mmCIF file of C-alpha atoms in Angstrom:
data_model
loop_
_atom_site.group_PDB
_atom_site.id
_atom_site.type_symbol
_atom_site.label_atom_id
_atom_site.label_comp_id
_atom_site.label_asym_id
_atom_site.label_seq_id
_atom_site.Cartn_x
_atom_site.Cartn_y
_atom_site.Cartn_z
ATOM 1 C CA MET A 1 55.933 60.435 280.825
ATOM 2 C CA GLU A 2 56.949 62.849 278.124
ATOM 3 C CA ILE A 3 58.624 66.219 278.992
ATOM 4 C CA GLN A 4 58.333 68.881 276.435
ATOM 5 C CA LYS A 5 61.301 71.078 275.724
ATOM 6 C CA LYS A 6 60.680 74.857 275.568
ATOM 7 C CA LEU A 7 63.637 76.569 276.602
ATOM 8 C CA ILE A 8 63.339 80.510 277.666
ATOM 9 C CA GLN A 9 65.647 82.802 276.560
ATOM 10 C CA TYR A 10 66.024 84.904 279.855
ATOM 11 C CA ASN A 11 66.223 84.386 283.490
ATOM 12 C CA TYR A 12 68.584 81.741 283.875
ATOM 13 C CA SER A 13 72.243 81.608 284.577
ATOM 14 C CA SER A 14 75.108 78.880 284.113
ATOM 15 C CA ARG A 15 75.280 76.585 286.976
ATOM 16 C CA SER A 16 79.500 76.620 286.477
ATOM 17 C CA GLY A 17 79.386 73.024 287.369
ATOM 18 C CA ALA A 18 77.910 73.288 290.700
ATOM 19 C CA GLU A 19 76.408 69.798 291.923
ATOM 20 C CA ILE A 20 72.804 69.450 291.732
ATOM 21 C CA LYS A 21 71.711 68.530 295.495
ATOM 22 C CA TYR A 22 68.254 69.726 295.729
ATOM 23 C CA ILE A 23 64.657 69.393 294.013
ATOM 24 C CA ILE A 24 62.595 72.428 295.030
ATOM 25 C CA ILE A 25 58.725 72.330 294.746
ATOM 26 C CA HIS A 26 56.842 75.588 294.358
ATOM 27 C CA ASP A 27 53.379 76.489 292.878
ATOM 28 C CA THR A 28 52.754 79.248 290.397
ATOM 29 C CA GLY A 29 50.465 81.259 292.611
ATOM 30 C CA ASN A 30 48.128 81.670 289.557
ATOM 31 C CA ALA A 31 45.079 80.255 289.608
ATOM 32 C CA ASN A 32 43.446 81.758 286.585
ATOM 33 C CA LYS A 33 42.106 79.811 283.736
ATOM 34 C CA GLY A 34 44.362 79.041 281.350
ATOM 35 C CA ALA A 35 47.425 79.608 283.806
ATOM 36 C CA ASN A 36 48.964 76.150 282.619
ATOM 37 C CA ALA A 37 52.424 75.156 281.876
ATOM 38 C CA LEU A 38 52.338 76.393 278.226
ATOM 39 C CA ALA A 39 50.898 79.897 279.333
ATOM 40 C CA HIS A 40 54.009 80.146 281.980
ATOM 41 C CA TYR A 41 56.518 79.189 279.153
ATOM 42 C CA HIS A 42 55.054 82.175 277.201
ATOM 43 C CA TYR A 43 55.349 84.555 280.301
ATOM 44 C CA PHE A 44 58.678 83.812 281.255
ATOM 45 C CA ASN A 45 60.029 83.580 277.681
ATOM 46 C CA GLY A 46 58.235 87.003 276.923
ATOM 47 C CA ALA A 47 60.835 89.130 278.815
ATOM 48 C CA ASN A 48 63.252 89.381 281.750
ATOM 49 C CA ARG A 49 60.945 88.581 284.674
ATOM 50 C CA LYS A 50 64.031 88.153 286.983
ATOM 51 C CA ALA A 51 62.561 84.611 287.984
ATOM 52 C CA SER A 52 62.138 81.222 286.411
ATOM 53 C CA ALA A 53 62.079 77.668 287.016
ATOM 54 C CA HIS A 54 63.369 74.393 285.213
ATOM 55 C CA TYR A 55 59.870 72.697 284.802
ATOM 56 C CA PHE A 56 56.166 73.970 284.739
ATOM 57 C CA VAL A 57 53.884 71.020 285.367
ATOM 58 C CA ASP A 58 50.013 70.846 284.749
ATOM 59 C CA SER A 59 47.527 68.229 284.665
ATOM 60 C CA GLU A 60 48.240 67.218 280.959
ATOM 61 C CA ASN A 61 51.923 68.512 280.378
ATOM 62 C CA ILE A 62 55.348 68.696 281.642
ATOM 63 C CA ILE A 63 57.645 71.729 280.088
ATOM 64 C CA GLN A 64 61.025 71.985 280.680
ATOM 65 C CA THR A 65 62.153 75.699 280.182
ATOM 66 C CA VAL A 66 65.582 75.618 281.700
ATOM 67 C CA GLU A 67 68.189 72.993 281.195
ATOM 68 C CA ASP A 68 69.120 71.174 284.089
ATOM 69 C CA PHE A 69 72.779 72.076 283.777
ATOM 70 C CA ASN A 70 71.654 75.764 283.971
ATOM 71 C CA SER A 71 70.503 77.571 287.216
ATOM 72 C CA SER A 72 66.910 78.655 287.104
ATOM 73 C CA TRP A 73 66.257 81.618 289.211
ATOM 74 C CA HIS A 74 63.753 80.299 291.789
ATOM 75 C CA CYS A 75 64.753 80.079 295.015
ATOM 76 C CA GLY A 76 67.697 82.660 295.775
ATOM 77 C CA ASP A 77 71.431 83.530 295.100
ATOM 78 C CA GLY A 78 73.009 81.704 297.988
ATOM 79 C CA LYS A 79 72.819 84.166 300.504
ATOM 80 C CA GLY A 80 70.078 82.491 302.577
ATOM 81 C CA LYS A 81 71.174 80.744 305.675
ATOM 82 C CA TYR A 82 69.563 77.689 304.605
ATOM 83 C CA GLY A 83 72.185 76.264 302.230
ATOM 84 C CA ILE A 84 69.729 75.998 299.143
ATOM 85 C CA TRP A 85 69.944 78.044 296.330
ATOM 86 C CA ASN A 86 69.591 78.326 292.404
ATOM 87 C CA SER A 87 72.847 76.864 291.430
ATOM 88 C CA ASN A 88 72.433 73.750 293.707
ATOM 89 C CA SER A 89 68.855 73.018 292.837
ATOM 90 C CA ILE A 90 66.266 72.068 290.497
ATOM 91 C CA GLY A 91 63.062 74.302 290.493
ATOM 92 C CA ILE A 92 59.578 72.888 289.643
ATOM 93 C CA GLU A 93 56.521 74.905 289.501
ATOM 94 C CA ILE A 94 53.210 73.010 289.933
ATOM 95 C CA CYS A 95 50.448 75.128 287.955
ATOM 96 C CA ILE A 96 47.132 75.628 290.133
ATOM 97 C CA ASN A 97 45.141 76.838 287.159
ATOM 98 C CA SER A 98 41.186 76.780 287.833
ATOM 99 C CA ASP A 99 40.554 74.919 284.789
ATOM 100 C CA GLY A 100 43.168 72.330 285.333
ATOM 101 C CA ASN A 101 42.916 69.149 287.400
ATOM 102 C CA TYR A 102 44.946 69.621 290.467
ATOM 103 C CA GLY A 103 44.854 65.714 291.235
ATOM 104 C CA ASN A 104 46.474 65.031 287.767
ATOM 105 C CA THR A 105 48.771 67.916 288.321
ATOM 106 C CA LEU A 106 50.192 66.478 291.482
ATOM 107 C CA LEU A 107 50.657 63.066 289.766
ATOM 108 C CA ASN A 108 52.623 64.368 286.806
ATOM 109 C CA THR A 109 54.769 66.293 289.560
ATOM 110 C CA HIS A 110 55.316 63.221 291.387
ATOM 111 C CA LYS A 111 56.383 61.261 288.270
ATOM 112 C CA LEU A 112 58.829 64.191 287.435
ATOM 113 C CA VAL A 113 60.189 64.169 290.643
ATOM 114 C CA LEU A 114 60.818 60.746 290.707
ATOM 115 C CA TYR A 115 62.682 60.944 287.418
ATOM 116 C CA LEU A 116 64.802 63.975 288.470
ATOM 117 C CA MET A 117 65.632 61.933 291.827
ATOM 118 C CA ASP A 118 66.885 59.156 289.610
ATOM 119 C CA LYS A 119 68.482 61.141 287.181
ATOM 120 C CA HIS A 120 70.589 63.462 289.472
ATOM 121 C CA GLN A 121 71.004 60.922 292.433
ATOM 122 C CA ILE A 122 68.826 63.048 294.656
ATOM 123 C CA CYS A 123 67.271 61.236 297.824
ATOM 124 C CA LYS A 124 63.823 62.014 299.246
ATOM 125 C CA LYS A 125 65.174 64.317 301.937
ATOM 126 C CA ARG A 126 66.464 66.604 299.509
ATOM 127 C CA VAL A 127 63.213 67.163 297.784
ATOM 128 C CA LEU A 128 62.074 70.312 299.535
ATOM 129 C CA ARG A 129 59.387 73.191 299.608
ATOM 130 C CA HIS A 130 60.449 76.766 298.279
ATOM 131 C CA TYR A 131 59.534 77.184 301.966
ATOM 132 C CA ASP A 132 62.600 75.231 303.126
ATOM 133 C CA ALA A 133 65.043 77.483 301.248
ATOM 134 C CA SER A 134 63.375 80.799 302.026
ATOM 135 C CA ARG A 135 60.754 80.498 304.503
ATOM 136 C CA LYS A 136 58.240 81.868 301.800
ATOM 137 C CA ILE A 137 54.896 79.919 302.061
ATOM 138 C CA CYS A 138 55.128 78.093 299.067
ATOM 139 C CA PRO A 139 54.101 75.961 297.624
ATOM 140 C CA ARG A 140 50.953 77.697 299.098
ATOM 141 C CA THR A 141 48.467 75.184 297.737
ATOM 142 C CA MET A 142 50.157 72.464 299.875
ATOM 143 C CA SER A 143 50.469 74.645 303.167
ATOM 144 C CA GLU A 144 46.926 74.396 304.711
ATOM 145 C CA ASP A 145 46.607 72.220 307.934
ATOM 146 C CA ASN A 146 50.047 72.512 308.768
ATOM 147 C CA TRP A 147 51.474 71.704 305.406
ATOM 148 C CA SER A 148 49.305 68.222 305.137
ATOM 149 C CA GLY A 149 49.264 68.597 301.210
ATOM 150 C CA TRP A 150 52.950 68.578 301.305
ATOM 151 C CA PHE A 151 53.694 65.867 303.667
ATOM 152 C CA ASP A 152 51.289 63.645 301.767
ATOM 153 C CA PHE A 153 53.000 64.516 298.268
ATOM 154 C CA HIS A 154 56.160 63.900 300.036
ATOM 155 C CA SER A 155 55.505 60.670 301.663
ATOM 156 C CA LYS A 156 55.048 58.905 298.071
ATOM 157 C CA LEU A 157 58.484 59.722 297.252
ATOM 158 C CA TYR A 158 61.021 57.044 297.538
ATOM 159 C CA CYS A 159 64.822 56.545 296.911
#
């Protein structure tokens, strides 16, 4: 698994030494042709978007846009009631571009999650949906049939 490091210059802050406790899965919500990981890197590096993620994953690439030791702006500032926020989590965006292969994108995401679980000693129960942090319906592509896509993806993880 190759991770391309293309760091953005906006939309992140120091983690200030906070422990990484969670991996949060999102999808981009952008099914347009060409809306792959590289396109999202360019978008978030182009201006202050007031949002970001550590990684963008498509059917061919994994691009890291924010260092793990920094906080990307993907799930909230810590004021929410669920205890998951930017400074204690890593955000992964699954690209859902219509010209990509969603099955391959999920395989790449799965590999990345397993790698990050090992790297940061995060157990399966702390790999969560954006929904678990904020109740936003995200990753939307996994939300149909009572989140069956999410539960299938999550069942393939192990500690």
